[in-house]
């Protein structure tokens, strides 16, 4: 999109957390804020990455127990809260299932039913032992965790805090297509964030006009493989051990809380439209959502109905 701004922003593209990221800050201290944001991303990536053996999370998974640093502890406690809130749809213990499907190393395969059944025995955050006094997490037998479902939303939230610290009033970060916007555009207009078409991610199906919030999408189209004519994507339903097949092709969450937005985009995708709408009715003060069904139909929660525009007609989910 074309932006009318009075001054050139500082913008930096980096690759981290397995994805392309763009950090943009306008105005005074933009350079310093972007430098600090890049350092923060690198710091959190080194802590949380399951791809590097010496990250805190990899060492936890290898040892079965660990006393966690402040950020990891915060993420674990948020993950457990979202797990409970969503009836288990979001669950950081799906990691061994992600491995079995080959999503962690791109050695894609469809695991046998018996393999899935065996892994499901060890899936479930209720098998984790979390001591929030000492920040010690102890995994159950056969368990491994991955905070990847909320790490990017947490990271973008940290960047918004850094923007505040550096006095940046206008800025945004894109983490692999997930957006988090700070303030308004420099000219005072709202930011315009596109919602991707799950059928063709080059296209958008609509635009959200927002300020100060994360706009985070989970879709089956983001990472998947095909075998014998069937598509298998990377969002696992913790109750079946298989890619979620709830009738939704994407879920976009809008929330001031990046961690929540990231976790709920995955959880509501697993839950499906009816349960997602019900969940929203109980938590309408915390977030809003755009749901796109497998047939392409769009539903938007009431709180952002006015902020969403589309060439296509859409249903409004009301309280
Ligand atoms: P990405 O943009 O990296 O694909 P997503 O937020 O869409 O990230 O979700 C993928 C991440 O979520 C992976 O790190 C995966 O391990 C994790 N994941 C997949 N299914 C679930 C689930 N049901 N609960 C929690 N995390 C999940």
Coordinates of C-alpha atoms and ligand atoms in Angstrom, one line a residue:
X1 CA 0.0 0.0 0.0
X2 CA 1.1 3.6 -0.6
X3 CA 1.8 5.6 2.5
X4 CA 1.8 9.4 2.6
X5 CA 4.3 10.3 5.2
X6 CA 6.2 13.4 6.1
X7 CA 9.4 11.6 6.8
X8 CA 11.2 8.5 5.6
X9 CA 10.7 5.6 7.9
X10 CA 13.6 3.3 9.0
X11 CA 12.8 -0.2 7.7
X12 CA 14.7 -3.4 8.1
X13 CA 14.2 -6.9 6.7
X14 CA 15.6 -9.8 8.6
X15 CA 15.2 -13.6 8.6
X16 CA 14.5 -15.1 12.1
X17 CA 12.2 -17.6 13.7
X18 CA 12.0 -19.4 10.4
X19 CA 10.4 -16.5 8.6
X20 CA 11.0 -13.1 6.9
X21 CA 10.3 -10.1 9.2
X22 CA 10.1 -6.4 8.4
X23 CA 10.4 -3.8 11.2
X24 CA 9.5 -0.3 10.4
X25 CA 9.6 2.8 12.6
X26 CA 8.8 6.4 11.8
X27 CA 10.2 9.6 13.3
X28 CA 12.8 10.4 15.8
X29 CA 14.7 7.4 17.3
X30 CA 13.5 5.2 14.5
X31 CA 16.9 3.9 13.9
X32 CA 17.6 3.1 17.5
X33 CA 14.2 1.5 18.0
X34 CA 14.7 -0.8 14.9
X35 CA 18.2 -1.8 16.2
X36 CA 16.8 -2.6 19.6
X37 CA 13.9 -4.6 17.9
X38 CA 16.3 -6.6 15.8
X39 CA 18.4 -7.5 18.9
X40 CA 15.3 -8.5 20.8
X41 CA 14.2 -10.8 18.0
X42 CA 17.6 -12.4 17.9
X43 CA 17.6 -12.8 21.7
X44 CA 14.1 -14.4 21.8
X45 CA 14.9 -16.6 18.8
X46 CA 18.0 -18.0 20.5
X47 CA 15.9 -18.7 23.6
X48 CA 12.9 -20.3 22.0
X49 CA 14.0 -21.9 18.7
X50 CA 13.4 -25.7 18.6
X51 CA 15.7 -25.7 15.5
X52 CA 18.9 -25.0 17.4
X53 CA 20.0 -27.6 19.9
X54 CA 21.3 -25.1 22.5
X55 CA 18.2 -22.9 22.8
X56 CA 16.6 -22.9 26.2
X57 CA 13.6 -24.8 24.9
X58 CA 15.7 -27.5 23.1
X59 CA 17.7 -28.0 26.3
X60 CA 14.4 -28.3 28.2
X61 CA 13.2 -30.9 25.7
X62 CA 16.4 -32.9 26.0
X63 CA 16.6 -32.8 29.8
X64 CA 12.9 -33.2 30.5
X65 CA 13.0 -30.5 33.1
X66 CA 14.4 -27.0 33.3
X67 CA 14.2 -23.8 35.3
X68 CA 13.2 -21.2 32.7
X69 CA 14.2 -17.6 32.1
X70 CA 11.7 -14.8 32.5
X71 CA 10.6 -14.8 28.8
X72 CA 10.2 -18.5 28.4
X73 CA 8.4 -18.7 31.7
X74 CA 6.0 -15.9 30.6
X75 CA 5.4 -17.8 27.4
X76 CA 4.8 -21.1 29.1
X77 CA 2.3 -19.6 31.6
X78 CA 0.5 -17.8 28.8
X79 CA 0.4 -21.1 26.7
X80 CA -1.1 -23.0 29.6
X81 CA -3.7 -20.3 30.2
X82 CA -4.7 -20.3 26.5
X83 CA -4.7 -24.1 26.5
X84 CA -7.2 -24.1 29.4
X85 CA -9.3 -21.3 28.0
X86 CA -9.6 -23.1 24.6
X87 CA -10.5 -26.5 25.9
X88 CA -7.1 -27.8 24.8
X89 CA -7.3 -26.6 21.2
X90 CA -4.0 -24.8 21.7
X91 CA -1.4 -27.1 23.1
X92 CA 2.4 -26.7 23.2
X93 CA 2.8 -30.5 23.7
X94 CA 1.9 -31.2 20.0
X95 CA 5.6 -31.0 19.1
X96 CA 6.2 -34.7 18.8
X97 CA 3.2 -34.9 16.5
X98 CA 4.7 -32.1 14.4
X99 CA 7.9 -34.1 14.2
X100 CA 6.0 -37.3 13.2
X101 CA 4.3 -35.4 10.4
X102 CA 7.7 -34.0 9.3
X103 CA 6.7 -30.4 9.8
X104 CA 9.8 -29.7 11.9
X105 CA 12.4 -30.8 9.3
X106 CA 10.4 -30.8 6.0
X107 CA 10.7 -34.6 5.9
X108 CA 6.9 -34.8 5.3
X109 CA 5.1 -38.0 5.8
X110 CA 1.7 -39.3 7.0
X111 CA 2.3 -41.2 10.2
X112 CA 0.5 -44.5 10.7
X113 CA -2.6 -44.6 12.9
X114 CA -0.7 -46.5 15.5
X115 CA 2.1 -44.0 15.6
X116 CA -0.5 -41.2 16.1
X117 CA -2.3 -43.1 18.8
X118 CA 1.0 -43.7 20.6
X119 CA 1.9 -40.0 20.5
X120 CA -1.5 -38.9 21.6
X121 CA -1.0 -40.8 24.8
X122 CA 1.7 -38.2 25.6
X123 CA 0.0 -35.2 24.2
X124 CA -1.7 -32.8 26.6
X125 CA -0.6 -29.9 28.7
X126 CA -2.2 -31.6 31.7
X127 CA 0.8 -33.9 31.7
X128 CA 3.2 -31.0 32.2
X129 CA 4.3 -30.0 35.7
X130 CA 4.6 -26.2 35.9
X131 CA 5.9 -24.7 39.1
X132 CA 5.3 -21.0 38.7
X133 CA 7.1 -20.1 41.9
X134 CA 10.5 -21.4 40.6
X135 CA 9.6 -21.2 36.9
X136 CA 10.4 -24.8 36.5
X137 CA 8.8 -26.9 33.8
X138 CA 8.9 -30.6 34.0
X139 CA 7.7 -32.6 31.0
X140 CA 5.7 -35.8 31.2
X141 CA 7.0 -39.1 29.8
X142 CA 7.6 -38.8 26.1
X143 CA 6.8 -35.1 25.9
X144 CA 8.4 -32.2 24.1
X145 CA 7.2 -28.6 23.8
X146 CA 7.3 -26.0 21.1
X147 CA 6.3 -22.4 21.8
X148 CA 6.2 -21.6 18.1
X149 CA 2.4 -21.1 18.2
X150 CA 2.8 -18.0 20.3
X151 CA 6.5 -16.9 20.0
X152 CA 5.9 -14.5 17.1
X153 CA 3.0 -12.8 18.7
X154 CA 5.0 -12.4 21.9
X155 CA 7.9 -11.1 20.0
X156 CA 5.8 -8.5 18.1
X157 CA 4.4 -7.4 21.5
X158 CA 7.9 -6.9 22.9
X159 CA 8.7 -4.8 19.8
X160 CA 5.7 -2.6 20.5
X161 CA 7.0 -2.1 24.1
X162 CA 10.4 -1.1 22.7
X163 CA 8.7 1.4 20.3
X164 CA 7.1 2.9 23.4
X165 CA 10.5 3.0 25.3
X166 CA 12.1 4.8 22.3
X167 CA 9.3 7.2 21.9
X168 CA 8.3 5.9 18.5
X169 CA 4.7 6.8 17.9
X170 CA 4.2 5.2 14.6
X171 CA 5.6 1.9 13.5
X172 CA 4.9 -1.7 12.6
X173 CA 6.3 -5.1 12.4
X174 CA 5.5 -7.9 10.0
X175 CA 6.6 -11.4 11.2
X176 CA 6.0 -13.7 8.3
X177 CA 2.8 -11.9 7.3
X178 CA 1.6 -11.5 10.9
X179 CA 1.3 -7.8 11.6
X180 CA 1.5 -5.8 14.7
X181 CA 0.9 -2.0 14.3
X182 CA 1.9 0.7 16.8
X183 CA -0.1 3.9 17.0
X184 CA -1.4 5.3 13.7
X185 CA 0.3 6.0 10.4
X186 CA 2.4 9.1 10.6
X187 CA -0.3 11.1 8.9
X188 CA -2.8 10.1 11.6
X189 CA -4.7 7.6 9.5
X190 CA -5.3 4.1 10.6
X191 CA -3.1 1.3 9.3
X192 CA -4.5 -0.9 6.6
X193 CA -3.8 -4.6 7.0
X194 CA -4.8 -7.0 4.3
X195 CA -6.4 -10.4 5.1
X196 CA -5.0 -13.0 2.8
X197 CA -7.2 -15.2 0.5
X198 CA -6.5 -18.7 1.8
X199 CA -7.1 -20.0 -1.7
X200 CA -4.4 -17.7 -3.2
X201 CA -2.1 -16.0 -0.8
X202 CA -1.1 -13.5 -3.4
X203 CA -4.6 -12.0 -3.1
X204 CA -6.4 -10.4 -0.2
X205 CA -10.1 -10.9 0.6
X206 CA -10.4 -7.8 2.6
X207 CA -8.7 -5.0 4.6
X208 CA -8.7 -4.2 8.3
X209 CA -8.3 -0.5 9.3
X210 CA -6.7 -0.7 12.8
X211 CA -4.4 1.0 15.3
X212 CA -2.3 -0.4 18.2
X213 CA -3.0 -4.1 17.7
X214 CA -1.7 -7.4 16.3
X215 CA -3.4 -8.9 13.3
X216 CA -2.4 -12.5 13.2
X217 CA -3.6 -15.3 10.8
X218 CA -3.4 -19.0 11.0
X219 CA -4.2 -20.8 7.8
X220 CA -3.9 -24.3 6.4
X221 CA -2.2 -22.7 3.3
X222 CA 0.8 -21.4 5.2
X223 CA 2.7 -24.7 5.5
X224 CA 1.5 -28.0 4.0
X225 CA 2.4 -31.0 1.9
X226 CA 0.4 -33.1 -0.5
X227 CA 0.3 -36.9 -0.7
X228 CA -2.0 -39.0 -2.9
X229 CA -4.1 -36.0 -3.7
X230 CA -4.7 -35.0 0.0
X231 CA -3.3 -31.8 1.5
X232 CA -1.9 -32.0 5.0
X233 CA -1.2 -28.7 6.8
X234 CA 0.8 -27.8 9.9
X235 CA -1.9 -26.9 12.4
X236 CA -2.5 -30.0 14.5
X237 CA -5.7 -30.8 16.3
X238 CA -4.4 -32.0 19.7
X239 CA -7.5 -34.3 20.1
X240 CA -6.8 -36.3 16.9
X241 CA -3.1 -35.8 16.3
X242 CA -3.9 -34.9 12.7
X243 CA -4.1 -31.6 10.8
X244 CA -7.2 -29.8 12.0
X245 CA -10.2 -30.2 9.7
X246 CA -12.8 -27.9 11.2
X247 CA -14.2 -26.4 8.1
X248 CA -12.1 -23.2 8.4
X249 CA -9.4 -22.3 6.0
X250 CA -8.1 -19.3 7.9
X251 CA -8.6 -17.5 11.2
X252 CA -7.3 -13.9 11.7
X253 CA -7.3 -12.5 15.2
X254 CA -7.2 -8.8 16.0
X255 CA -6.0 -8.0 19.5
X256 CA -3.8 -5.6 21.4
X257 CA -2.2 -8.7 23.0
X258 CA 0.1 -10.2 20.4
X259 CA 0.6 -13.5 22.4
X260 CA -3.1 -14.0 22.7
X261 CA -3.7 -13.2 19.1
X262 CA -1.1 -15.7 18.0
X263 CA -2.4 -18.5 20.3
X264 CA -6.0 -17.9 19.5
X265 CA -5.5 -17.9 15.7
X266 CA -4.3 -21.5 16.0
X267 CA -6.9 -22.5 18.6
X268 CA -9.9 -21.1 16.8
X269 CA -8.7 -22.6 13.6
X270 CA -8.8 -26.0 15.4
X271 CA -12.1 -25.3 17.1
X272 CA -14.1 -24.4 13.9
X273 CA -16.6 -21.6 13.2
X274 CA -19.3 -22.4 15.8
X275 CA -17.0 -23.0 18.7
X276 CA -14.9 -20.0 17.6
X277 CA -18.0 -17.7 17.6
X278 CA -19.0 -19.0 21.0
X279 CA -15.5 -18.5 22.4
X280 CA -15.5 -14.9 21.1
X281 CA -18.9 -14.2 22.7
X282 CA -17.3 -15.1 26.1
X283 CA -14.2 -13.0 25.4
X284 CA -15.3 -10.2 23.2
X285 CA -13.4 -7.6 25.2
X286 CA -10.1 -9.3 24.5
X287 CA -10.1 -9.8 20.7
X288 CA -11.9 -9.9 17.4
X289 CA -11.7 -12.3 14.5
X290 CA -12.2 -12.8 10.8
X291 CA -13.1 -16.4 10.0
X292 CA -12.8 -17.7 6.4
X293 CA -14.6 -21.0 5.8
X294 CA -13.4 -23.8 3.4
X295 CA -16.2 -22.6 1.0
X296 CA -14.7 -19.1 1.0
X297 CA -17.4 -17.4 3.1
X298 CA -16.3 -14.8 5.5
X299 CA -17.5 -14.1 9.0
X300 CA -16.4 -11.1 11.1
X301 CA -17.0 -10.5 14.8
X302 CA -19.1 -7.4 15.6
X303 CA -16.2 -5.5 17.2
X304 CA -14.3 -5.1 13.9
X305 CA -17.3 -5.2 11.5
X306 CA -16.9 -1.5 10.8
X307 CA -13.1 -1.8 10.5
X308 CA -13.3 -4.5 7.8
X309 CA -14.0 -3.9 4.2
X310 CA -14.2 -6.4 1.4
X311 CA -15.5 -6.7 -2.2
X312 CA -17.2 -9.9 -1.0
X313 CA -20.2 -9.9 1.3
X314 CA -19.6 -11.1 4.9
X315 CA -21.6 -12.3 7.8
X316 CA -21.3 -10.4 11.1
X317 CA -21.0 -12.5 14.3
X318 CA -22.9 -10.7 17.0
X319 CA -23.0 -11.0 20.7
Ligands
LIG1 P1 3.7 -20.3 11.5 O1 3.3 -18.9 11.0 O2 5.1 -20.4 11.9 O3 3.3 -21.4 10.6 P2 1.5 -20.6 13.3 O4 1.2 -19.7 14.4 O5 0.5 -20.7 12.1 O6 3.0 -20.4 12.9 O7 1.5 -22.1 13.9 C1 2.5 -23.0 13.7 C2 3.2 -23.3 15.0 O8 2.2 -23.7 15.9 C3 4.2 -24.4 14.9 O9 5.3 -23.9 15.7 C4 3.6 -25.6 15.6 O10 4.5 -26.3 16.3 C5 2.6 -25.0 16.4 N1 1.3 -25.7 16.5 C6 0.6 -26.5 15.6 N2 -0.6 -26.9 16.0 C7 -0.7 -26.4 17.3 C8 -1.7 -26.5 18.3 N3 -2.8 -27.1 18.1 N4 -1.4 -25.8 19.5 C9 -0.3 -25.2 19.7 N5 0.7 -25.0 18.8 C10 0.5 -25.6 17.6

